[in-house]
PDB file of C-alpha atoms in Angstrom:
ATOM      1  CA  MET A 112      26.481  -7.211 255.370  1.00  0.00           C
ATOM      2  CA  SER A 113      25.693 -10.113 257.715  1.00  0.00           C
ATOM      3  CA  GLU A 114      25.479  -7.777 260.679  1.00  0.00           C
ATOM      4  CA  PRO A 115      21.887  -7.036 261.410  1.00  0.00           C
ATOM      5  CA  LEU A 116      20.669  -3.713 261.561  1.00  0.00           C
ATOM      6  CA  ALA A 117      20.151  -2.100 264.861  1.00  0.00           C
ATOM      7  CA  ASP A 118      18.128   0.472 266.166  1.00  0.00           C
ATOM      8  CA  VAL A 119      20.085   3.005 268.626  1.00  0.00           C
ATOM      9  CA  SER A 120      17.039   4.461 270.019  1.00  0.00           C
ATOM     10  CA  GLU A 121      15.828   1.242 271.876  1.00  0.00           C
ATOM     11  CA  THR A 122      15.937   1.655 275.759  1.00  0.00           C
ATOM     12  CA  ASN A 123      18.770  -0.562 277.005  1.00  0.00           C
ATOM     13  CA  GLY A 124      21.180   1.843 277.596  1.00  0.00           C
ATOM     14  CA  GLY A 125      21.570   2.960 273.834  1.00  0.00           C
ATOM     15  CA  ASP A 126      22.952  -0.405 272.863  1.00  0.00           C
ATOM     16  CA  PRO A 127      21.659  -1.434 269.407  1.00  0.00           C
ATOM     17  CA  GLN A 128      19.106  -3.949 269.086  1.00  0.00           C
ATOM     18  CA  PRO A 129      19.102  -6.017 266.156  1.00  0.00           C
ATOM     19  CA  LEU A 130      16.633  -5.676 263.632  1.00  0.00           C
ATOM     20  CA  SER A 131      14.668  -8.099 261.370  1.00  0.00           C
ATOM     21  CA  SER A 132      11.602  -8.406 259.940  1.00  0.00           C
ATOM     22  CA  ASP A 133      10.628 -10.197 262.859  1.00  0.00           C
ATOM     23  CA  THR A 134      11.211  -7.141 265.495  1.00  0.00           C
ATOM     24  CA  LEU A 135      10.397  -4.179 262.928  1.00  0.00           C
ATOM     25  CA  GLN A 136       6.719  -3.630 262.277  1.00  0.00           C
ATOM     26  CA  VAL A 137       4.768  -1.464 260.150  1.00  0.00           C
ATOM     27  CA  GLY A 138       3.887   1.685 262.252  1.00  0.00           C
ATOM     28  CA  ASP A 139       6.934   1.437 264.183  1.00  0.00           C
ATOM     29  CA  THR A 140       9.036   4.639 264.664  1.00  0.00           C
ATOM     30  CA  VAL A 141      12.366   4.753 262.540  1.00  0.00           C
ATOM     31  CA  SER A 142      15.261   6.316 263.788  1.00  0.00           C
ATOM     32  CA  GLU A 143      17.751   8.688 262.256  1.00  0.00           C
ATOM     33  CA  ALA A 144      20.254   5.664 262.544  1.00  0.00           C
ATOM     34  CA  LEU A 145      18.194   3.199 261.127  1.00  0.00           C
ATOM     35  CA  LEU A 146      17.438   5.281 258.152  1.00  0.00           C
ATOM     36  CA  GLN A 147      21.143   5.985 257.660  1.00  0.00           C
ATOM     37  CA  ARG A 148      21.786   2.217 257.719  1.00  0.00           C
ATOM     38  CA  LEU A 149      19.023   1.744 255.115  1.00  0.00           C
ATOM     39  CA  ALA A 150      20.304   4.303 252.858  1.00  0.00           C
ATOM     40  CA  LYS A 151      23.836   2.584 253.399  1.00  0.00           C
ATOM     41  CA  LEU A 152      22.337  -0.751 252.348  1.00  0.00           C
ATOM     42  CA  GLU A 153      20.787   0.811 249.097  1.00  0.00           C
ATOM     43  CA  LYS A 154      24.018   2.220 248.178  1.00  0.00           C
ATOM     44  CA  TYR A 155      25.967  -1.155 248.532  1.00  0.00           C
ATOM     45  CA  GLU A 156      22.848  -3.108 247.042  1.00  0.00           C
ATOM     46  CA  HIS A 157      23.915  -2.478 243.379  1.00  0.00           C
ATOM     47  CA  LYS A 158      27.654  -3.674 244.419  1.00  0.00           C
ATOM     48  CA  LEU A 159      26.095  -6.938 245.466  1.00  0.00           C
ATOM     49  CA  ALA A 160      24.661  -7.657 242.351  1.00  0.00           C
ATOM     50  CA  GLU A 161      28.317  -6.693 240.828  1.00  0.00           C
ATOM     51  CA  VAL A 162      30.040  -9.065 243.181  1.00  0.00           C
ATOM     52  CA  ALA A 163      27.632 -11.800 242.327  1.00  0.00           C
ATOM     53  CA  ARG A 164      28.295 -11.451 238.192  1.00  0.00           C
ATOM     54  CA  VAL A 165      31.810 -11.590 239.093  1.00  0.00           C
ATOM     55  CA  TYR A 166      31.726 -14.637 241.207  1.00  0.00           C
ATOM     56  CA  ARG A 167      29.716 -16.381 238.683  1.00  0.00           C
ATOM     57  CA  ASN A 168      32.332 -15.289 235.979  1.00  0.00           C
ATOM     58  CA  LEU A 169      35.218 -16.476 237.915  1.00  0.00           C
ATOM     59  CA  ASN A 170      33.618 -19.514 238.846  1.00  0.00           C
ATOM     60  CA  THR A 171      32.801 -20.508 235.348  1.00  0.00           C
ATOM     61  CA  ALA A 172      36.305 -19.687 234.562  1.00  0.00           C
ATOM     62  CA  ARG A 173      37.516 -21.859 237.482  1.00  0.00           C
ATOM     63  CA  LYS A 174      35.379 -24.853 235.827  1.00  0.00           C
ATOM     64  CA  ALA A 175      36.900 -24.258 232.582  1.00  0.00           C
ATOM     65  CA  ILE A 176      40.425 -24.257 233.858  1.00  0.00           C
ATOM     66  CA  GLU A 177      39.653 -27.420 236.026  1.00  0.00           C
ATOM     67  CA  THR A 178      38.251 -29.042 232.931  1.00  0.00           C
ATOM     68  CA  VAL A 179      41.444 -28.520 230.945  1.00  0.00           C
ATOM     69  CA  LEU A 180      43.476 -29.287 233.839  1.00  0.00           C
ATOM     70  CA  LYS A 181      41.752 -33.040 234.371  1.00  0.00           C
ATOM     71  CA  ARG A 182      41.644 -33.568 230.748  1.00  0.00           C
ATOM     72  CA  LEU A 183      45.604 -32.534 230.110  1.00  0.00           C
ATOM     73  CA  THR A 184      47.347 -33.361 233.270  1.00  0.00           C
ATOM     74  CA  PRO A 185      46.777 -35.766 236.423  1.00  0.00           C
ATOM     75  CA  ILE A 186      45.511 -32.394 238.380  1.00  0.00           C
ATOM     76  CA  GLN A 187      41.907 -32.592 239.329  1.00  0.00           C
ATOM     77  CA  SER A 188      41.735 -28.933 240.896  1.00  0.00           C
ATOM     78  CA  ILE A 189      43.256 -25.458 240.802  1.00  0.00           C
ATOM     79  CA  ALA A 190      43.472 -26.052 244.463  1.00  0.00           C
ATOM     80  CA  GLU A 191      46.256 -28.764 243.769  1.00  0.00           C
ATOM     81  CA  VAL A 192      49.014 -25.901 243.415  1.00  0.00           C
ATOM     82  CA  GLU A 193      51.890 -27.882 244.659  1.00  0.00           C
ATOM     83  CA  GLU A 194      50.933 -30.832 242.448  1.00  0.00           C
ATOM     84  CA  LEU A 195      50.608 -28.654 239.389  1.00  0.00           C
ATOM     85  CA  GLU A 196      53.861 -26.735 239.899  1.00  0.00           C
ATOM     86  CA  ALA A 197      55.581 -30.092 240.299  1.00  0.00           C
ATOM     87  CA  HIS A 198      53.780 -31.430 236.956  1.00  0.00           C
ATOM     88  CA  LEU A 199      54.776 -28.325 235.315  1.00  0.00           C
ATOM     89  CA  SER A 200      58.363 -28.519 236.426  1.00  0.00           C
ATOM     90  CA  ASN A 201      58.462 -31.916 235.220  1.00  0.00           C
ATOM     91  CA  LEU A 202      57.122 -30.959 231.875  1.00  0.00           C
ATOM     92  CA  ASN A 203      59.748 -28.166 231.671  1.00  0.00           C
ATOM     93  CA  ALA A 204      62.685 -30.532 232.437  1.00  0.00           C
ATOM     94  CA  LYS A 205      61.425 -33.208 229.651  1.00  0.00           C
ATOM     95  CA  SER A 206      61.139 -30.593 227.405  1.00  0.00           C
ATOM     96  CA  GLN A 207      64.947 -29.351 228.210  1.00  0.00           C
ATOM     97  CA  VAL A 208      65.908 -32.706 228.038  1.00  0.00           C
ATOM     98  CA  ALA A 209      63.985 -33.449 224.454  1.00  0.00           C
ATOM     99  CA  GLY A 210      65.714 -29.937 223.278  1.00  0.00           C
ATOM    100  CA  GLU A 211      69.060 -31.384 224.097  1.00  0.00           C
ATOM    101  CA  GLN A 212      68.483 -34.478 222.458  1.00  0.00           C
ATOM    102  CA  ILE A 213      67.299 -32.674 219.427  1.00  0.00           C
ATOM    103  CA  GLY A 214      70.249 -30.497 219.555  1.00  0.00           C
ATOM    104  CA  ALA A 215      72.560 -33.492 219.862  1.00  0.00           C
ATOM    105  CA  LEU A 216      70.931 -35.304 216.641  1.00  0.00           C
ATOM    106  CA  THR A 217      71.019 -32.258 214.895  1.00  0.00           C
ATOM    107  CA  GLU A 218      74.847 -31.858 215.256  1.00  0.00           C
ATOM    108  CA  ARG A 219      74.975 -36.028 214.444  1.00  0.00           C
ATOM    109  CA  ASP A 220      73.148 -35.182 211.389  1.00  0.00           C
ATOM    110  CA  LYS A 221      75.261 -32.056 210.209  1.00  0.00           C
ATOM    111  CA  ALA A 222      78.647 -34.370 210.997  1.00  0.00           C
ATOM    112  CA  SER A 223      76.727 -37.131 208.873  1.00  0.00           C
ATOM    113  CA  ARG A 224      75.967 -34.844 205.943  1.00  0.00           C
ATOM    114  CA  LEU A 225      79.602 -33.406 205.923  1.00  0.00           C
ATOM    115  CA  LYS A 226      80.981 -37.020 205.825  1.00  0.00           C
ATOM    116  CA  ILE A 227      78.495 -37.898 202.987  1.00  0.00           C
ATOM    117  CA  THR A 228      79.455 -34.740 201.167  1.00  0.00           C
ATOM    118  CA  ASP A 229      83.059 -35.629 201.753  1.00  0.00           C
ATOM    119  CA  LEU A 230      82.463 -39.371 200.587  1.00  0.00           C
ATOM    120  CA  GLU A 231      80.690 -38.140 197.293  1.00  0.00           C
ATOM    121  CA  THR A 232      83.630 -35.850 196.482  1.00  0.00           C
ATOM    122  CA  GLN A 233      86.142 -38.940 197.036  1.00  0.00           C
ATOM    123  CA  LEU A 234      83.771 -41.341 194.867  1.00  0.00           C
ATOM    124  CA  SER A 235      83.641 -38.537 191.910  1.00  0.00           C
ATOM    125  CA  ALA A 236      87.282 -38.145 192.281  1.00  0.00           C
ATOM    126  CA  LEU A 237      87.611 -42.257 192.187  1.00  0.00           C
ATOM    127  CA  ARG A 238      85.246 -42.252 188.962  1.00  0.00           C
ATOM    128  CA  GLY A 239      87.169 -39.648 187.416  1.00  0.00           C
ATOM    129  CA  ALA A 240      90.416 -41.609 188.156  1.00  0.00           C
ATOM    130  CA  GLU A 241      88.548 -44.788 186.969  1.00  0.00           C
ATOM    131  CA  GLN A 242      87.840 -43.190 183.814  1.00  0.00           C
ATOM    132  CA  GLU A 243      91.316 -41.920 183.329  1.00  0.00           C
ATOM    133  CA  ARG A 244      92.905 -45.577 184.144  1.00  0.00           C
ATOM    134  CA  GLY A 245      90.202 -46.712 181.514  1.00  0.00           C
ATOM    135  CA  SER A 246      91.382 -44.363 178.989  1.00  0.00           C
ATOM    136  CA  LEU A 247      95.106 -45.142 179.853  1.00  0.00           C
ATOM    137  CA  ALA A 248      94.486 -48.898 179.799  1.00  0.00           C
ATOM    138  CA  LYS A 249      93.212 -48.183 176.160  1.00  0.00           C
ATOM    139  CA  GLU A 250      96.147 -46.209 175.186  1.00  0.00           C
ATOM    140  CA  LEU A 251      98.423 -48.928 176.907  1.00  0.00           C
ATOM    141  CA  ASP A 252      96.662 -51.682 174.755  1.00  0.00           C
ATOM    142  CA  LYS A 253      97.229 -49.468 171.533  1.00  0.00           C
ATOM    143  CA  VAL A 254     101.002 -48.939 172.089  1.00  0.00           C
ATOM    144  CA  THR A 255     101.283 -52.543 173.318  1.00  0.00           C
ATOM    145  CA  LYS A 256      99.799 -53.452 169.988  1.00  0.00           C
ATOM    146  CA  GLU A 257     102.027 -51.155 168.052  1.00  0.00           C
ATOM    147  CA  ARG A 258     105.016 -52.383 170.030  1.00  0.00           C
ATOM    148  CA  LYS A 259     104.419 -55.947 168.842  1.00  0.00           C
ATOM    149  CA  VAL A 260     103.691 -54.704 165.318  1.00  0.00           C
ATOM    150  CA  VAL A 261     107.037 -52.914 165.540  1.00  0.00           C
ATOM    151  CA  GLU A 262     108.873 -56.108 167.208  1.00  0.00           C
ATOM    152  CA  GLY A 263     107.293 -58.148 164.582  1.00  0.00           C
ATOM    153  CA  GLN A 264     108.923 -55.954 161.909  1.00  0.00           C
ATOM    154  CA  LEU A 265     112.139 -55.608 163.835  1.00  0.00           C
ATOM    155  CA  GLU A 266     112.169 -59.409 164.184  1.00  0.00           C
ATOM    156  CA  ARG A 267     111.457 -59.839 160.240  1.00  0.00           C
ATOM    157  CA  SER A 268     114.043 -57.359 159.728  1.00  0.00           C
ATOM    158  CA  ASN A 269     116.712 -59.019 161.858  1.00  0.00           C
ATOM    159  CA  GLN A 270     115.958 -62.344 160.150  1.00  0.00           C
ATOM    160  CA  LYS A 271     116.372 -60.683 156.668  1.00  0.00           C
ATOM    161  CA  LEU A 272     119.604 -59.196 157.640  1.00  0.00           C
ATOM    162  CA  ARG A 273     120.839 -62.567 159.128  1.00  0.00           C
ATOM    163  CA  LEU A 274     119.947 -64.134 155.873  1.00  0.00           C
ATOM    164  CA  ASP A 275     121.768 -61.321 154.084  1.00  0.00           C
ATOM    165  CA  VAL A 276     124.745 -61.813 156.209  1.00  0.00           C
ATOM    166  CA  LYS A 277     124.952 -65.402 155.753  1.00  0.00           C
TER     167      LYS A 277
END
């Protein structure tokens, strides 16, 4: 479109002459080639408006992307492709390391929970054993007292028998 219109009917050997508002005057004869070029220009004129609209939309989107890049990354422009790729690769690596650390901590947590459950089971068993020991100790005290009573009775019986034997 930057190519100027040319009139092929000019007299220097059929070579087209550039046309502009300076060279084309009202009342000049218009050649068939010029009419064809004007028709072609009219045909593409609506496409130029569409191209301009698309350009504005793309430019708006580019500015929005660059705003986000500036705010969230050290990247200042979408033209810094290598830097953006390096930044994203770095983020991926950090994310992978964080995921691995989370996995390791999750495993440690799971192991700790199993250990706690085992210790709670052992504690419960120890408490049961302690209660049983307490019951056995009370029973032992009772039996010991009964034995002392029986020994005392036995001793009195032995003394009575000794007195009777003498």
